[in-house]
Short mmCIF file of C-alpha atoms and ligand atoms in Angstrom, two decimals:
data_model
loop_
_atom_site.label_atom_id
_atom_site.label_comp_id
_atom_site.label_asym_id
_atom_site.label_seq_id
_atom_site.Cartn_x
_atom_site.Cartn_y
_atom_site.Cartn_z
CA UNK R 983 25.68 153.86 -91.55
CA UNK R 984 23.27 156.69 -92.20
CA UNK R 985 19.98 157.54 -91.23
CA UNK R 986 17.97 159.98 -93.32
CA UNK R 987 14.06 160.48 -94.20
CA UNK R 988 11.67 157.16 -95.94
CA UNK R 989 11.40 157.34 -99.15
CA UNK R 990 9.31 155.91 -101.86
CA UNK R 991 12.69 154.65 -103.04
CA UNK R 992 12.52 152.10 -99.75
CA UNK R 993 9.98 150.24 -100.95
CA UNK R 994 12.05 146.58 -101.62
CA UNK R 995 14.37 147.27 -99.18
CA UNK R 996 10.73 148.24 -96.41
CA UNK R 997 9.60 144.48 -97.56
CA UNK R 998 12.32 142.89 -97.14
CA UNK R 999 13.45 144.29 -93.22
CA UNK R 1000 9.76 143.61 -92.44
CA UNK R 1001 9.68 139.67 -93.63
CA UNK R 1002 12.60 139.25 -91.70
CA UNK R 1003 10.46 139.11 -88.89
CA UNK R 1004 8.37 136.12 -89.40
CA UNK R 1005 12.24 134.03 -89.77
CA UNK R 1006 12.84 135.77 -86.52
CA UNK R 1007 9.53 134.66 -84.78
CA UNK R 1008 10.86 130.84 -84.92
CA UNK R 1009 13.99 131.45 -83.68
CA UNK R 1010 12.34 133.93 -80.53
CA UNK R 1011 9.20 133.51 -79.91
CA UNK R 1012 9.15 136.70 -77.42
CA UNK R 1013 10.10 139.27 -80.02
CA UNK R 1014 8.24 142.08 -79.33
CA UNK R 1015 6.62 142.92 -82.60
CA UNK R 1016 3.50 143.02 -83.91
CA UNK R 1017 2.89 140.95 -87.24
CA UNK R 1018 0.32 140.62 -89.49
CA UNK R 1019 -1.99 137.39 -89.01
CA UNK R 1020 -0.74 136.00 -92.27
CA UNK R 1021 2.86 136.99 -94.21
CA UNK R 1022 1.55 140.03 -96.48
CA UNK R 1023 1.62 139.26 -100.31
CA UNK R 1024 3.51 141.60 -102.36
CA UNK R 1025 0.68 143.58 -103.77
CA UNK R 1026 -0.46 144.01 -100.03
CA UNK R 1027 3.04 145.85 -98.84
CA UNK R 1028 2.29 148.41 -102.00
CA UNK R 1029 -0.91 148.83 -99.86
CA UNK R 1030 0.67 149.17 -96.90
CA UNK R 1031 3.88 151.12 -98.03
CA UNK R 1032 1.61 153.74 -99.79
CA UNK R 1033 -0.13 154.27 -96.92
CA UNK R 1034 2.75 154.80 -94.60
CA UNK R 1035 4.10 157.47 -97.38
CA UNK R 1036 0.73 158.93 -97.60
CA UNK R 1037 0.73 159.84 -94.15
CA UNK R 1038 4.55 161.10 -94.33
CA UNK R 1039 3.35 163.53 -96.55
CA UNK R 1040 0.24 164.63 -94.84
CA UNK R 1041 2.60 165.26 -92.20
CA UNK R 1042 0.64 162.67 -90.16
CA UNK R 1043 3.73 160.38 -89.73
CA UNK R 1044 7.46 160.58 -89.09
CA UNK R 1045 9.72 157.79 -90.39
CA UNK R 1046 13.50 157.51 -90.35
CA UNK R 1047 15.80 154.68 -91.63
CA UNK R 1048 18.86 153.74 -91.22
CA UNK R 1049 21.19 152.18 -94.08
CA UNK R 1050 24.05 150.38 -94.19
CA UNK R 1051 25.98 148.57 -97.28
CA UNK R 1052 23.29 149.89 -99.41
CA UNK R 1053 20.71 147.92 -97.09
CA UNK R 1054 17.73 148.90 -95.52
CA UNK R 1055 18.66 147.90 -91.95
CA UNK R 1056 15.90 149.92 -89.52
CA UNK R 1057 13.06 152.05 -88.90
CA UNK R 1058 11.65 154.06 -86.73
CA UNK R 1059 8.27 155.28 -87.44
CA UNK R 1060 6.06 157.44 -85.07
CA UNK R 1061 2.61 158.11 -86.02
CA UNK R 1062 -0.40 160.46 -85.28
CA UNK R 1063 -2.49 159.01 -82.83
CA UNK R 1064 -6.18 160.27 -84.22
CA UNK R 1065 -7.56 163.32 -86.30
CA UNK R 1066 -9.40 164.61 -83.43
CA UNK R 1067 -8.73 167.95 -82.27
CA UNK R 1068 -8.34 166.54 -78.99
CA UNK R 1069 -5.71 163.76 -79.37
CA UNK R 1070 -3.58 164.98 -82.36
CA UNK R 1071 -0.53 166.07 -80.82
CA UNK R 1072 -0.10 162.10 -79.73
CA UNK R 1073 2.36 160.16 -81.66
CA UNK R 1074 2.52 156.06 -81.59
CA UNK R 1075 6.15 155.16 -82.02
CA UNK R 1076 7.70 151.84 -83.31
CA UNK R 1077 11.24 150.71 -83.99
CA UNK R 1078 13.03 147.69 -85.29
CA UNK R 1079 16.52 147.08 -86.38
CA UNK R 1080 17.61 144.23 -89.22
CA UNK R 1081 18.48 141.47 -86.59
CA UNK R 1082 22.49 141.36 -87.81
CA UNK R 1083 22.67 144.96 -87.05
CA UNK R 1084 21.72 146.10 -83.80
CA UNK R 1085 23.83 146.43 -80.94
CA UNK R 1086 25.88 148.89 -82.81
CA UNK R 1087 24.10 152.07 -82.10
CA UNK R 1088 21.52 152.15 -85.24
CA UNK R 1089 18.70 152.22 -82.93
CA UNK R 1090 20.33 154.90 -80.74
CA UNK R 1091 20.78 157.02 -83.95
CA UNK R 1092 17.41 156.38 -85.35
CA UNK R 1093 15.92 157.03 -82.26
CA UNK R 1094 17.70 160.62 -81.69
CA UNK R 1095 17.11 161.18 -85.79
CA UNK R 1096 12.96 160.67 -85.59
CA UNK R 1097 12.58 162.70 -81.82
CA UNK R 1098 14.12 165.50 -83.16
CA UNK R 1099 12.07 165.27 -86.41
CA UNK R 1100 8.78 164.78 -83.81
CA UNK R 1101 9.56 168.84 -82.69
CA UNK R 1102 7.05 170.48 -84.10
CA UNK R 1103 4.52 167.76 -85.40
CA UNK R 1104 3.81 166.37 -81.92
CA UNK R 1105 3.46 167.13 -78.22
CA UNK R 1106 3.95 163.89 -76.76
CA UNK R 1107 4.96 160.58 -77.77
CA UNK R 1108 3.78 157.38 -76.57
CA UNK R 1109 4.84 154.06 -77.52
CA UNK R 1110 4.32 150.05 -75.52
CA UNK R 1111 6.71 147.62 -74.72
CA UNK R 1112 6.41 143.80 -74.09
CA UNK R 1113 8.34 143.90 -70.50
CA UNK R 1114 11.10 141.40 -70.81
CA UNK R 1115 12.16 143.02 -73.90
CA UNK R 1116 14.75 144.77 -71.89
CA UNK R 1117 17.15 145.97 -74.39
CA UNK R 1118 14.48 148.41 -75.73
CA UNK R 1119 13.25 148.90 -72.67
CA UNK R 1120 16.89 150.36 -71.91
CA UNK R 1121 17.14 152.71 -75.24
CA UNK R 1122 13.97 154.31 -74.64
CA UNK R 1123 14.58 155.27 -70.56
CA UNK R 1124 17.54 156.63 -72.25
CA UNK R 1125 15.81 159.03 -74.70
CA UNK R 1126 13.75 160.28 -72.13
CA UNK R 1127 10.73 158.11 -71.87
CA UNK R 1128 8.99 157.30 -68.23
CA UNK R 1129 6.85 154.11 -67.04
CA UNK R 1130 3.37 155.36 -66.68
CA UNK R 1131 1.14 152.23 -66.67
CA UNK R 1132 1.57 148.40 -67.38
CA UNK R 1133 -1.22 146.56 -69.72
CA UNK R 1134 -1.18 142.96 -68.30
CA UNK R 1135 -1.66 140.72 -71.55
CA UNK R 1136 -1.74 142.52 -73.87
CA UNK R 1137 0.45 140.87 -76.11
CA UNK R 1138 -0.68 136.93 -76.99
CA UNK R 1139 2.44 135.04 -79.24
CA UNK R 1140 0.08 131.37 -79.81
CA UNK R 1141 -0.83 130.69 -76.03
CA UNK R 1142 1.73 132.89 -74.30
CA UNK R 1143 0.52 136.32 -73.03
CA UNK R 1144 2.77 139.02 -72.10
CA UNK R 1145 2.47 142.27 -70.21
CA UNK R 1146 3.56 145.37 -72.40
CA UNK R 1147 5.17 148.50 -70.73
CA UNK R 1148 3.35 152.05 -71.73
CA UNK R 1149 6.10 154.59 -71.54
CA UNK R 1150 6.07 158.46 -73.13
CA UNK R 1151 7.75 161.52 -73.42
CA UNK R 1152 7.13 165.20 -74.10
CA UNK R 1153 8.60 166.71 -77.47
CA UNK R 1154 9.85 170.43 -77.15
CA UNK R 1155 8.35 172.63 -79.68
CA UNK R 1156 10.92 174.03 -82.17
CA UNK R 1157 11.91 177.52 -81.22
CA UNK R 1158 10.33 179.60 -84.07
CA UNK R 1159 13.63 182.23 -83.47
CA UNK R 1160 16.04 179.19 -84.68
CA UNK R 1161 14.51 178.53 -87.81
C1 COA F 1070 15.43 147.36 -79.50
C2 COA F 1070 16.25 147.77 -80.73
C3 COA F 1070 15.42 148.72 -81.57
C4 COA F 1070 17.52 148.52 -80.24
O1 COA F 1070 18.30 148.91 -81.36
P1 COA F 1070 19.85 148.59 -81.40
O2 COA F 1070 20.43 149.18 -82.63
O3 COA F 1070 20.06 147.16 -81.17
O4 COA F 1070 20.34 149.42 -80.12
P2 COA F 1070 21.67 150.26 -80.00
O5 COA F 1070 22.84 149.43 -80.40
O6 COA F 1070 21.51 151.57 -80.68
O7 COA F 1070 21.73 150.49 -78.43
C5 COA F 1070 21.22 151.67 -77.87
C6 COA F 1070 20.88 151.49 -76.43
O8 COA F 1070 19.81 150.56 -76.32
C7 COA F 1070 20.02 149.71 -75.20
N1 COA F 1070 20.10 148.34 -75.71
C8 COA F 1070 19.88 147.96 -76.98
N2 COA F 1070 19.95 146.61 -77.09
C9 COA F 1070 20.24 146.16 -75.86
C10 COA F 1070 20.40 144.86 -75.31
N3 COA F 1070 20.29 143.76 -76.05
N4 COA F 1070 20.65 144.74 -73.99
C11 COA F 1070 20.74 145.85 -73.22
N5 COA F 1070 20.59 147.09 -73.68
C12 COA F 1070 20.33 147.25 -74.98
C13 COA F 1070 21.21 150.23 -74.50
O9 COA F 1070 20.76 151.17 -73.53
C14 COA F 1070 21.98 150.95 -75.57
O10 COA F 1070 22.66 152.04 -75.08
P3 COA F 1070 24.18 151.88 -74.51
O11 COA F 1070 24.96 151.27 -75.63
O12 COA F 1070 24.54 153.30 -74.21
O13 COA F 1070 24.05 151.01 -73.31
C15 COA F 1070 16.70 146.57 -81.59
O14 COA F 1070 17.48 145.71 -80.79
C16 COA F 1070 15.55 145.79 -82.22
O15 COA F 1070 15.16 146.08 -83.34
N6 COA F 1070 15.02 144.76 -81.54
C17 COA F 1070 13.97 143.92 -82.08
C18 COA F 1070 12.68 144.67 -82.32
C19 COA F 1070 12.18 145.34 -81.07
O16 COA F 1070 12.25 144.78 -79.99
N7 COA F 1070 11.67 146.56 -81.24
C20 COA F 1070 11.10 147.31 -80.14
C21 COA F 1070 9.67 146.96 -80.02
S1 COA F 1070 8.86 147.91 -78.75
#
């Protein structure tokens, strides 16, 4: 396994970790990601793609992946919150692993791979969790991030609603000496 930087390299390998969910959906209907109202065609994940490397090289987004057998197999994205000069230093992360490889420490290792990338881009990063998705809930109280509110409903899957979790965490600047 390795997890290094997105590239525009990742852009079959993006597609296909993110259709994967949409299988997923019918087999759990509580997986706690957010999907686009209809399965994107592929001239609409160039859109999207090229936007998500745009703002990795305004320096507006962080995004690692982790590969394994040559496969795409997770991400973990965190981007900038607004272009105010007020909310900035806020990050939005995400994270989602292939569903046949987590549990073996990918999401621990992209996790630790992005935060440290955060230093220096933002102050604080925030992120929501639907809150029986416990796993998650689990890896991020153990990279540091703390409860601070509950959204009731927030997520609706059909007719089901589902509180999320808001959690966040400060990001040490990068010591200007060490560099
Ligand atoms: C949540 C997710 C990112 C975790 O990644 P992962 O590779 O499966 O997790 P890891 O194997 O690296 O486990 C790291 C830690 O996470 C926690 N964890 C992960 N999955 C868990 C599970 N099913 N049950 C309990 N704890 C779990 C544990 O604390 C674990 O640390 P430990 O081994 O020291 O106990 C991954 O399971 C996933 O993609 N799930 C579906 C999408 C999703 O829910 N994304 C989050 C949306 S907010």
């Amino acid at each position: 396994m390795r997890v290094r930087a997105l590239s525009w390299n990742d852009f079959e390998g993006w597609v296909e970790l993110y259709l994967t969910r949409y299988e997923e959906i019918g087999r759990n209907p509580d997986l706690g990601v957010y999907l686009q109202p209809t399965k994107p065609t592929l001239p609409e994940e160039a859109a999207l793609f090229g936007q998500v490397m745009k703002q990795v090289l305004a320096g507006d987004m962080v995004a690692s992946v982790a590969e394994a057998e040559g496969k795409l197999v997770g991400v973990c994205m965190v981007a900038r919150r607004g272009h105010h000069l007020e909310d900035r230093h806020l990050g939005d992360l995400g994270i989602a692993l292939h569903p046949d490889w987590r549990g073996r420490g990918f999401g621990d290792a992209l996790m630790r791979d992005a935060l440290e990338k955060c230093r220096g881009v933002f102050e604080v990063v925030e992120l929501k969790v639907v809150a029986l998705n416990e796993g998650a809930l689990r890896l991020y109280r153990k990279h540091g991030f703390e409860v601070y509110g509950r959204e009731p409903r927030a997520f609706k899957r059909g007719d089901r609603y589902l509180d999320e979790i808001l959690m966040r965490r400060d990001i040490e600047p990068r010591n200007p000496a060490a560099n």
